[in-house]
Amino acid sequence: MLLAAGAPAWAGDVSGRYVWPITNYTNLSAGFCDFRTRHYHGGIDISTNGQEGLEVRAADSGWVERISVGYWGYGKAVYLHLADGRMAVYGHLSELADKIREYVEAEQYKTQRYQQNLYPPPGHLPIARGEVIAYSGQTGAGPPHLHFEIRTGDNKPLNPLAFFDKTDKIKPSIYSVTIIPIQPDDPDTPPSTVAGSLLPKTYSLANGKLTAIPKVTGAVGLSVLADDNIDAPRWTMSAYRHRLIVNGIEVGEVRYDSINYDHTRQIEIERHYDPDGGLSPRAVNLFRREHNTLWHYHGFSDDGILSAATGLKPGKNDIRIEVADRAGHENSVAFTLELADSAGSASLPETPTDIMAIPAWGGAVILAPVAMAPPDLSLEADGDRPIRHWLRGKGGWQVWLPASAGADRLWRSTGADLPRQPVPLGWRPMRSEDGGLVASEDGRASVTLAAGDLYAAGFWTLRRGEPGPKSRALTPLYTLAPRDIPLARDVRLQIDLPRTDIALEKLAIYRAGGGWSFEGRQVDTLHRALVATIRSAGTFAILADRTAPVIANVTPTGKSSLKERRPTIRFEVSDNLSGIGSDEDLRLTVDGRWVPVEFDPDLRAAKARPRWPLDPGTHSVEIVARDRCGNEARFTRTLTIRK
């Protein structure tokens, strides 16, 4: 324990440089670089055991550089410029220290906006080491906890555990290893395989060892699923370091010391991508995918891709993967990887009754029934570019077709004297450097992929489906696939407007999945369509929202007689579809004077407190809630302040 500026500091580095944010609360519920949807977790989460209102202290002397206040993300957050030039960030705060709160309130009332992103002049709000700057809460996303970061002066998050001697006695856990074939761009080049398959294969661990000896051909990459416990089994986080060693030679390591927010979306190619995985731990790729510019990779010649040309020897190879936490505890798995001459046989992911395509990273696996011996297919109608390198599997044939070949159909021979017949794949090939348009078969929906919107070449489709009899969808359902390959950037989805008498402003594009979620409602009058910007593949349709939000459980009640002259007014706001989209959608006035409304979307709970004291007597309160489609609810009540 260290003492500085009269405030206790916990677990400082060797110089005691920083004060721990919350005295006597040291358990971590999330770690640095944990997986979050389309971004890295930029700091650590300190558990408050479900409590709010704990004192949050400044890591060091300095001044308030930024204050952000909003309904989502970090909620209320304070950014401190520290004496050493770094920045400390505190998120999900319930209340701010008086001088910070007064600064924010002045801007809120001036602009009549709750949401603020403020940059006080340097030194305008000085802070002493260990000073209470705020109180912990649950504003923004998630339950009560404190999000804490240390950033460089140019806004790059650093691993906070590098600055504190956090007690940690538990080594990381390793669960599985996935071997991923790295397929060629040229259809005339033999493909890579794992256990006879052209698709990745995951090997679970039993008693710390792989359950089988993987046999591979061509080039492969390795991915390891591991996590780390620091304080409690219910809280897992990313391990700090993942190291790959092949035949006694270190290939490289992935190490999480810092991140750059400009590249944070690349977590979806640095980790195993699972569109339905939520916030669960993801396997870490021990090789670089295309367009991966992250700096977590150290060493990794040839981008960590293993082949005969990059260190694998024919026959058996010794592989070792080491996983360590920030405190230096290490776990490892060692196994044999066999580089074979031929792929052998493997079960197919599906048993084909006709030729079919399964999109994968960079292309597609083409499957054919076992009755075709082997399938006589070509890339061109005249048969001059036959499809080679067919592999026999249990239940059929398989071959790799790179998307860069540009084929949306293959050609099948039906007899010696008969012309070849087209075999549509149902997928459009797309190169990252080109992009293109993916349209539905009915021509009423499309997704525009600009150059650079894809990490790699691939096959894409926009399928049309009919909504169920009880569906609220006013259009067919349009599914952008494949869902298990991430987009490098947000893309434009357009759906033609349905024929309906419903007012245009009530229509929007929604995503299906555990209910409907709002995506957007920009109107393209030229094409009579709605447009939304989508972040990932999925299923979409146009729905109508004609129902106003519901305002409920308003307190104090109308029968209350209050002594408190600055009462806190609490209420709940719920909406059945489009939802609250902005702080401007919630408005509360007392006697016609605007009061900022704080809102927690997770709990649907709102509160407001006037900045001025109310005189004894009666006062009128009006609450207005508006959803993204303009549906509006109003609530009025009279408050009585007694002498």
XYZ file of C-alpha atoms in Angstrom:
643
model
C 0.000 0.000 0.000
C 1.216 3.464 -0.878
C 0.010 6.850 0.313
C -0.060 9.918 -1.896
C -1.885 13.253 -1.567
C -3.675 11.904 1.487
C -5.423 9.191 -0.564
C -4.619 5.467 -0.489
C -3.074 3.966 -3.603
C -3.231 0.276 -4.366
C -0.713 -1.845 -6.217
C 1.415 0.806 -7.868
C 4.314 -0.046 -10.137
C 7.836 -0.016 -8.679
C 7.755 3.778 -8.354
C 4.172 3.936 -7.081
C 3.433 6.131 -10.087
C -0.349 5.720 -10.284
C -3.158 5.537 -7.752
C -5.556 2.611 -8.128
C -8.979 3.995 -9.147
C -11.171 2.534 -6.355
C -9.725 1.884 -2.919
C -10.165 -1.719 -1.716
C -11.876 -2.829 -4.938
C -9.325 -4.731 -7.001
C -11.156 -7.601 -8.715
C -11.181 -7.425 -12.494
C -14.224 -8.533 -14.508
C -12.735 -7.809 -17.966
C -9.250 -7.374 -19.339
C -7.245 -5.431 -21.872
C -7.844 -6.443 -25.502
C -10.819 -8.659 -24.666
C -13.081 -9.279 -27.636
C -15.892 -6.816 -28.206
C -18.052 -6.632 -31.317
C -15.890 -4.979 -33.984
C -13.402 -3.580 -31.445
C -10.936 -4.356 -28.695
C -11.741 -3.694 -25.062
C -9.437 -0.746 -24.499
C -8.857 -1.106 -20.758
C -9.789 -3.140 -17.678
C -13.125 -3.395 -15.897
C -12.974 -3.159 -12.114
C -15.813 -4.957 -10.359
C -17.812 -2.913 -7.848
C -19.778 -5.961 -6.656
C -22.959 -4.525 -8.107
C -22.616 -1.257 -6.209
C -22.745 2.317 -7.446
C -21.431 5.481 -5.846
C -17.917 4.324 -4.909
C -15.263 7.057 -4.879
C -13.149 7.111 -8.044
C -9.703 8.668 -7.577
C -7.272 10.350 -9.947
C -4.291 8.210 -10.971
C -1.993 11.211 -10.661
C -2.003 14.975 -10.688
C -2.947 16.723 -13.891
C -6.058 18.246 -15.405
C -9.322 17.207 -17.040
C -8.662 16.918 -20.750
C -12.071 15.646 -21.874
C -15.527 14.849 -20.503
C -18.041 12.782 -22.455
C -21.651 12.268 -21.399
C -24.109 10.094 -23.328
C -26.618 7.271 -23.204
C -24.432 4.589 -24.786
C -20.812 3.446 -24.722
C -18.926 4.766 -21.692
C -21.948 6.743 -20.443
C -20.370 9.411 -18.250
C -16.603 9.399 -18.705
C -13.697 11.564 -17.547
C -10.330 11.752 -19.334
C -7.419 13.028 -17.243
C -4.192 14.437 -18.676
C -1.590 13.093 -16.226
C 1.643 14.702 -15.124
C 3.727 12.261 -17.202
C 1.797 13.106 -20.391
C -0.328 9.969 -20.439
C -4.090 9.940 -20.173
C -6.294 8.069 -17.657
C -9.870 7.257 -18.687
C -12.739 6.466 -16.308
C -16.042 5.204 -17.746
C -19.617 4.316 -16.682
C -19.603 6.893 -13.885
C -22.777 7.675 -11.922
C -21.887 11.169 -10.743
C -19.047 13.580 -11.397
C -17.155 15.580 -8.799
C -18.779 18.977 -8.199
C -16.426 21.128 -10.270
C -16.601 18.708 -13.220
C -20.372 18.290 -12.913
C -20.929 22.064 -12.808
C -18.806 22.492 -15.941
C -20.871 19.864 -17.762
C -24.228 21.171 -16.529
C -23.423 24.666 -17.715
C -22.886 23.333 -21.246
C -25.963 21.108 -21.073
C -28.258 23.985 -20.148
C -26.567 26.266 -22.651
C -27.144 23.834 -25.533
C -30.230 22.079 -24.131
C -28.562 18.744 -24.852
C -27.777 16.031 -22.324
C -25.116 14.511 -24.557
C -21.803 16.370 -24.391
C -18.261 15.864 -25.620
C -16.249 18.601 -23.939
C -12.581 19.600 -24.014
C -11.920 22.080 -21.203
C -8.926 24.380 -21.740
C -5.665 22.855 -20.423
C -5.417 23.475 -16.692
C -8.979 24.803 -16.431
C -10.004 21.866 -14.218
C -6.847 20.916 -12.281
C -6.776 17.575 -10.478
C -4.567 16.475 -7.576
C -3.149 12.987 -7.217
C -5.687 10.757 -5.498
C -8.457 13.386 -5.679
C -12.027 12.073 -5.976
C -13.059 12.933 -9.533
C -16.306 10.948 -9.759
C -18.356 8.053 -8.397
C -18.733 4.622 -9.948
C -21.955 3.646 -11.683
C -23.502 1.872 -14.674
C -24.135 4.630 -17.190
C -23.710 3.541 -20.794
C -23.274 -0.177 -21.472
C -23.303 -2.948 -18.910
C -23.962 -3.504 -15.194
C -22.255 -1.506 -12.400
C -18.477 -1.451 -12.820
C -15.645 0.975 -13.524
C -13.951 0.958 -16.905
C -10.357 2.198 -16.572
C -7.730 2.922 -19.218
C -4.230 4.278 -19.489
C -3.508 5.859 -22.881
C -0.497 7.471 -24.477
C -0.535 11.203 -25.041
C -1.650 10.584 -28.629
C -4.660 8.514 -27.507
C -3.427 4.918 -27.890
C -4.573 2.603 -25.060
C -1.858 0.779 -23.142
C -2.235 -2.364 -21.074
C -3.104 -0.943 -17.620
C -1.672 -3.999 -15.855
C 1.774 -2.844 -16.952
C 1.443 -0.032 -14.391
C 0.144 -1.949 -11.363
C 1.391 -4.988 -9.489
C -1.944 -6.787 -9.708
C -2.056 -9.972 -7.665
C -2.555 -12.956 -9.973
C -1.878 -16.565 -9.014
C -3.776 -18.350 -11.784
C -2.169 -19.419 -15.058
C -4.123 -19.191 -18.350
C -6.209 -22.078 -19.647
C -5.928 -23.578 -23.148
C -8.977 -25.309 -24.649
C -8.350 -26.091 -28.313
C -6.180 -25.570 -31.372
C -7.659 -24.880 -34.804
C -5.703 -25.592 -37.974
C -6.736 -23.418 -40.915
C -5.837 -24.264 -44.528
C -4.384 -21.245 -46.332
C -5.761 -21.683 -49.809
C -4.132 -20.532 -53.080
C -5.544 -17.797 -55.318
C -4.875 -19.944 -58.380
C -7.317 -22.793 -59.125
C -4.497 -24.673 -60.883
C -2.451 -24.831 -57.651
C -3.052 -27.808 -55.341
C -5.101 -26.704 -52.317
C -4.160 -27.022 -48.662
C -5.898 -29.572 -46.459
C -6.320 -30.507 -42.806
C -7.272 -34.113 -42.082
C -8.269 -34.421 -45.739
C -10.586 -31.408 -45.626
C -10.335 -28.039 -47.358
C -11.953 -26.325 -44.346
C -10.488 -25.575 -40.883
C -10.543 -28.264 -38.227
C -10.551 -27.737 -34.450
C -8.783 -30.149 -32.100
C -9.887 -30.083 -28.469
C -7.503 -30.757 -25.616
C -7.812 -33.755 -23.293
C -5.499 -33.741 -20.280
C -3.546 -30.931 -21.922
C -2.976 -32.807 -25.192
C -4.563 -32.798 -28.630
C -6.972 -35.669 -29.223
C -5.320 -36.605 -32.548
C -2.241 -35.990 -34.694
C -3.264 -33.443 -37.352
C -2.225 -34.318 -40.904
C -1.886 -31.387 -43.307
C -0.890 -30.642 -46.877
C 0.132 -27.290 -48.349
C 0.110 -24.196 -46.127
C -1.750 -23.759 -42.830
C -2.195 -21.284 -40.012
C -2.752 -22.081 -36.343
C -5.272 -20.572 -33.970
C -5.482 -21.190 -30.216
C -8.460 -20.787 -27.902
C -7.343 -19.748 -24.423
C -8.369 -17.412 -21.635
C -7.124 -16.141 -18.308
C -8.615 -15.902 -14.836
C -7.267 -13.334 -12.409
C -9.751 -12.976 -9.562
C -12.728 -15.306 -9.932
C -13.697 -18.255 -12.157
C -16.754 -16.396 -13.466
C -14.549 -13.691 -14.978
C -12.325 -14.646 -17.886
C -10.270 -12.358 -20.069
C -7.754 -12.488 -22.864
C -4.311 -13.837 -22.112
C -1.445 -11.383 -22.521
C 0.874 -13.375 -24.798
C 0.511 -16.252 -27.309
C 3.757 -17.714 -28.660
C 4.232 -20.241 -31.498
C 7.296 -22.512 -31.652
C 7.877 -24.958 -34.525
C 10.606 -27.622 -34.337
C 12.272 -25.709 -31.517
C 12.358 -22.397 -33.398
C 10.161 -19.507 -32.320
C 7.934 -18.381 -35.192
C 6.563 -15.359 -33.350
C 4.199 -14.179 -30.669
C 0.997 -12.152 -30.340
C 1.363 -9.787 -27.392
C -1.131 -7.211 -26.103
C 0.756 -4.148 -24.913
C -1.210 -1.456 -26.755
C -3.834 -0.912 -29.428
C -4.645 1.726 -32.001
C -8.299 2.722 -32.282
C -7.805 3.314 -36.016
C -7.330 -0.434 -36.465
C -9.535 -1.810 -33.685
C -12.059 -3.391 -36.078
C -9.355 -5.800 -37.200
C -9.996 -7.825 -34.050
C -12.407 -9.742 -36.291
C -9.534 -11.094 -38.374
C -7.024 -11.354 -35.522
C -9.497 -13.579 -33.643
C -11.781 -16.345 -34.837
C -14.914 -14.664 -36.180
C -18.244 -15.952 -34.873
C -21.307 -13.814 -35.692
C -23.303 -15.453 -32.870
C -20.550 -15.660 -30.256
C -21.429 -12.551 -28.250
C -18.605 -11.510 -25.937
C -17.285 -15.031 -25.382
C -13.511 -15.594 -25.700
C -12.277 -16.046 -29.274
C -9.391 -18.081 -30.605
C -6.307 -16.005 -31.412
C -4.846 -16.452 -34.889
C -1.105 -17.112 -34.713
C -0.721 -15.901 -38.286
C -1.679 -12.761 -40.195
C -4.747 -12.652 -42.393
C -4.780 -10.359 -45.424
C -5.018 -6.643 -44.525
C -4.098 -7.298 -40.890
C -2.030 -4.230 -39.937
C -2.128 -4.745 -36.157
C 1.088 -4.385 -34.221
C 0.405 -7.230 -31.772
C 2.495 -9.512 -33.974
C 6.175 -9.876 -33.089
C 8.436 -11.950 -35.313
C 6.196 -13.953 -37.630
C 8.249 -14.146 -40.780
C 6.030 -15.260 -43.659
C 3.111 -13.946 -41.567
C 3.239 -17.093 -39.428
C 1.922 -19.286 -42.263
C 3.404 -22.794 -42.007
C 4.392 -24.841 -45.038
C 7.321 -26.764 -46.462
C 8.671 -23.419 -47.683
C 8.493 -21.810 -44.225
C 9.855 -24.380 -41.810
C 7.634 -27.468 -41.858
C 9.528 -30.613 -42.771
C 7.994 -33.653 -44.491
C 6.607 -35.982 -41.890
C 6.268 -35.137 -38.223
C 6.861 -31.661 -36.794
C 6.992 -30.566 -33.162
C 4.580 -27.726 -32.401
C 4.440 -25.846 -29.123
C 2.052 -23.015 -28.228
C 2.728 -21.032 -25.054
C 0.113 -18.785 -23.470
C 1.014 -16.384 -20.649
C -0.696 -13.720 -18.565
C 0.661 -10.270 -17.689
C 1.984 -11.588 -14.359
C 4.165 -14.154 -16.161
C 2.205 -17.338 -15.441
C 2.415 -19.671 -18.422
C 0.549 -22.642 -19.832
C 1.414 -24.546 -23.002
C 0.332 -27.292 -25.337
C 2.737 -29.409 -27.386
C 1.672 -31.674 -30.226
C 2.825 -33.311 -33.437
C 1.795 -31.905 -36.824
C 2.332 -34.184 -39.803
C 3.093 -32.663 -43.200
C 1.869 -35.286 -45.658
C 2.280 -35.829 -49.395
C -1.412 -36.451 -50.031
C -4.588 -35.293 -48.357
C -6.241 -38.618 -47.700
C -9.997 -38.907 -47.210
C -12.258 -36.781 -45.022
C -15.954 -36.480 -44.226
C -17.574 -33.592 -46.078
C -19.282 -30.761 -44.193
C -22.446 -31.646 -46.146
C -23.420 -34.625 -48.280
C -24.173 -33.162 -51.709
C -26.964 -34.389 -53.973
C -25.741 -32.035 -56.695
C -22.862 -29.603 -57.124
C -22.874 -26.982 -54.375
C -20.593 -24.257 -52.989
C -19.664 -23.514 -49.365
C -18.078 -20.035 -49.098
C -14.932 -19.745 -47.011
C -12.142 -17.210 -46.562
C -10.869 -16.313 -50.043
C -13.176 -18.561 -52.060
C -15.448 -21.564 -51.777
C -15.294 -25.306 -51.333
C -17.145 -26.966 -54.223
C -18.828 -30.237 -53.278
C -20.061 -32.865 -55.706
C -21.886 -36.201 -55.218
C -19.861 -39.354 -54.922
C -21.541 -40.663 -58.116
C -19.492 -38.215 -60.187
C -16.163 -39.912 -60.728
C -14.515 -37.375 -60.608
C -16.729 -34.392 -61.588
C -16.016 -33.099 -65.079
C -16.211 -29.348 -64.495
C -14.456 -26.372 -66.044
C -14.246 -22.637 -65.440
C -15.101 -21.919 -69.074
C -17.822 -23.147 -71.398
C -15.345 -24.573 -73.909
C -13.681 -26.683 -71.236
C -10.217 -25.175 -71.763
C -9.863 -24.487 -68.013
C -10.866 -27.708 -66.290
C -11.274 -27.836 -62.514
C -8.418 -29.961 -61.203
C -7.289 -31.210 -57.796
C -10.515 -32.943 -56.801
C -10.283 -34.738 -53.449
C -12.311 -37.802 -52.623
C -14.179 -37.526 -49.358
C -16.572 -39.690 -47.428
C -19.862 -38.949 -49.159
C -18.578 -37.024 -52.169
C -15.888 -34.924 -53.835
C -14.426 -31.550 -52.885
C -12.296 -28.968 -54.655
C -11.143 -25.432 -53.855
C -12.367 -22.551 -56.052
C -10.728 -19.180 -55.295
C -13.019 -16.166 -55.635
C -10.258 -14.381 -57.555
C -10.976 -16.751 -60.461
C -14.097 -14.651 -61.030
C -16.491 -17.544 -61.687
C -20.120 -17.339 -60.564
C -20.889 -20.571 -62.434
C -19.063 -23.670 -63.537
C -19.561 -25.719 -66.706
C -20.367 -29.423 -66.671
C -19.888 -31.917 -69.476
C -23.032 -33.905 -70.300
C -21.595 -36.035 -73.062
C -18.813 -36.231 -75.608
C -20.757 -34.571 -78.422
C -22.911 -32.243 -76.321
C -22.139 -28.683 -75.254
C -21.246 -28.071 -71.629
C -24.090 -26.962 -69.372
C -23.841 -24.082 -66.862
C -23.881 -24.859 -63.152
C -24.796 -21.618 -61.288
C -23.126 -21.396 -57.892
C -25.649 -18.939 -56.458
C -22.800 -16.765 -55.178
C -21.112 -13.718 -56.660
C -17.286 -13.634 -56.611
C -15.887 -10.371 -55.275
C -12.349 -9.069 -54.904
C -11.422 -6.695 -52.090
C -9.725 -4.237 -54.426
C -12.774 -4.042 -56.705
C -15.916 -4.408 -54.621
C -19.203 -4.530 -56.486
C -22.967 -4.893 -56.147
C -24.734 -7.918 -54.671
C -28.416 -7.916 -55.680
C -31.324 -10.147 -54.684
C -32.897 -12.360 -57.318
C -36.054 -10.220 -57.384
C -33.983 -7.062 -57.950
C -35.653 -5.255 -55.030
C -32.681 -5.255 -52.636
C -28.952 -4.769 -53.009
C -25.764 -4.379 -51.013
C -23.026 -2.106 -52.353
C -19.476 -3.186 -51.527
C -16.924 -0.489 -52.247
C -13.249 -1.235 -52.836
C -11.727 -2.107 -49.463
C -15.009 -3.129 -47.800
C -13.825 -6.749 -47.815
C -10.699 -8.074 -46.155
C -10.212 -10.666 -48.879
C -11.756 -12.016 -52.051
C -14.872 -14.046 -51.404
C -18.256 -15.241 -52.585
C -21.351 -13.273 -51.531
C -25.084 -13.440 -52.085
C -28.269 -11.614 -51.087
C -31.007 -14.211 -50.770
C -34.729 -13.513 -50.742
C -36.983 -15.283 -48.263
C -40.650 -15.034 -47.419
C -41.620 -13.745 -43.964
C -43.724 -16.019 -41.778
C -47.489 -15.528 -41.366
C -47.028 -13.710 -38.050
C -44.030 -11.640 -39.146
C -44.169 -7.861 -38.948
C -42.046 -7.547 -42.088
C -43.611 -5.552 -44.941
C -41.075 -6.851 -47.477
C -39.398 -10.186 -48.150
C -36.509 -11.075 -45.877
C -33.126 -10.402 -47.495
C -30.138 -12.320 -46.150
C -26.600 -11.184 -46.900
C -24.303 -14.213 -46.715
C -21.940 -15.679 -45.720
C -22.500 -14.553 -42.124
C -19.272 -16.089 -40.795
C -16.921 -13.775 -42.736
C -16.511 -10.227 -41.353
C -16.752 -7.006 -43.321
C -13.780 -4.655 -43.226
C -16.080 -1.605 -43.238
C -19.765 -0.787 -42.943
C -21.646 -1.253 -46.221
C -24.765 0.155 -47.879
C -27.979 -1.894 -47.916
C -30.913 -0.738 -50.049
C -34.428 -2.246 -50.040
C -37.249 -1.040 -52.279
C -40.183 0.488 -50.442
C -43.203 -1.786 -50.072
C -46.608 -0.946 -51.478
C -48.404 0.296 -48.387
C -50.533 3.159 -47.126
C -48.327 3.524 -44.061
C -46.604 6.915 -43.851
C -43.010 6.843 -45.115
C -41.605 8.256 -41.878
C -42.842 5.169 -40.006
C -40.825 2.744 -42.154
C -37.276 1.598 -41.477
C -34.868 -1.257 -42.174
C -34.426 -3.736 -39.323
C -32.155 -6.701 -38.667
C -33.636 -10.054 -37.642
C -32.185 -12.047 -34.779
C -33.760 -12.551 -31.364
C -36.320 -9.924 -32.375
C -35.862 -6.937 -34.671
C -33.197 -4.267 -34.241
C -33.198 -0.884 -35.973
C -30.610 -0.430 -38.749
C -31.569 2.791 -40.552
C -34.167 4.673 -42.555
C -32.460 6.984 -45.019
C -34.793 7.606 -47.965
C -33.570 7.241 -51.562
C -36.319 9.109 -53.392
C -34.788 8.496 -56.835
C -35.061 4.719 -56.503
C -38.017 4.762 -54.094
C -36.102 2.771 -51.519
C -34.840 2.847 -47.949
C -31.122 2.723 -47.210
C -29.253 1.589 -44.094
C -25.576 1.240 -43.270
C -24.932 -2.272 -41.945
C -21.876 -3.509 -40.076
C -22.135 -7.228 -40.735
C -24.011 -9.798 -42.778
C -27.446 -10.959 -41.636
C -31.148 -10.911 -42.449
C -33.008 -7.644 -43.073
C -36.477 -6.335 -43.945
C -38.578 -3.173 -43.846
C -40.978 -2.872 -40.922
C -43.375 -0.157 -39.775
C -43.332 1.425 -36.326
C -46.547 3.315 -35.588
C -46.567 2.837 -31.827
C -45.382 5.556 -29.474
C -42.966 4.832 -26.623
C -44.441 4.126 -23.192
C -43.641 6.405 -20.243
C -44.284 4.611 -16.935
C -43.538 4.525 -13.204
C -43.007 8.258 -12.838
C -41.912 9.352 -9.370
C -42.532 11.386 -7.283
C -46.223 10.593 -7.647
C -48.798 13.309 -8.151
C -49.998 12.905 -4.559
C -46.549 13.528 -3.104
C -45.760 16.627 -1.097
C -42.029 17.191 -1.243
C -39.655 18.999 1.056
C -36.714 18.538 -1.330
C -36.566 21.640 -3.494
C -34.438 19.964 -6.182
C -36.237 16.640 -6.467
C -35.001 13.840 -8.709
C -37.722 12.832 -11.154
C -37.480 9.185 -12.210
C -39.371 7.318 -14.903
C -39.154 4.397 -17.320
C -39.244 4.573 -21.119
C -39.821 1.548 -23.336
C -40.423 1.223 -27.060
C -41.581 -1.778 -29.032
C -39.429 -1.415 -32.160
C -37.365 1.529 -33.433
C -36.289 2.705 -29.971
C -34.807 5.887 -28.570
C -32.059 7.067 -30.893
C -30.748 10.294 -29.372
C -30.707 12.408 -26.235
C -32.962 14.779 -28.173
C -35.655 12.071 -28.143
C -36.176 12.466 -24.374
C -37.262 15.878 -23.116
C -38.358 16.925 -19.628
C -39.423 20.388 -18.531
C -40.369 21.823 -15.156
C -42.622 24.850 -15.485
C -41.589 24.960 -19.139
C -37.851 25.067 -18.334
C -35.628 22.382 -19.871
C -33.939 19.815 -17.584
C -31.350 17.292 -18.884
C -32.545 13.661 -18.855
C -30.115 10.856 -17.994
C -31.178 7.551 -19.562
C -29.961 3.948 -19.224
C -31.065 2.041 -22.363
C -30.277 -1.333 -20.752
C -32.600 -0.698 -17.809
C -34.944 1.657 -19.719
C -34.603 3.927 -16.707
C -34.428 7.735 -16.857
C -33.970 10.489 -14.325
C -33.711 14.266 -14.245
C -33.031 16.855 -11.559
C -33.508 20.609 -12.034
C -30.423 22.725 -11.534
C -32.399 25.401 -9.666
C -34.404 25.067 -6.418
C -38.176 25.030 -6.828
C -40.208 27.505 -4.835
C -42.867 26.177 -2.457
C -46.113 25.510 -4.292
C -47.164 23.522 -7.329
C -45.045 22.958 -10.420
C -45.871 21.363 -13.751
C -43.701 18.557 -15.131
C -43.902 17.418 -18.741
C -42.058 14.432 -20.218
C -41.832 13.810 -23.965
C -40.429 10.560 -25.432
C -39.949 10.091 -29.167
C -38.703 7.028 -31.054
C -36.624 6.915 -34.235
C -39.763 6.860 -36.406
C -41.204 10.018 -34.855
C -43.862 8.380 -32.669
C -44.270 10.543 -29.581
C -45.612 10.065 -26.062
C -46.349 12.850 -23.543
C -46.825 12.723 -19.815
C -47.710 15.579 -17.472
C -47.788 15.758 -13.699
C -47.995 18.357 -10.966
C -45.399 18.415 -8.194
C -46.037 20.063 -4.860
C -43.159 21.568 -2.895
C -44.034 22.323 0.699
C -42.451 24.959 2.875
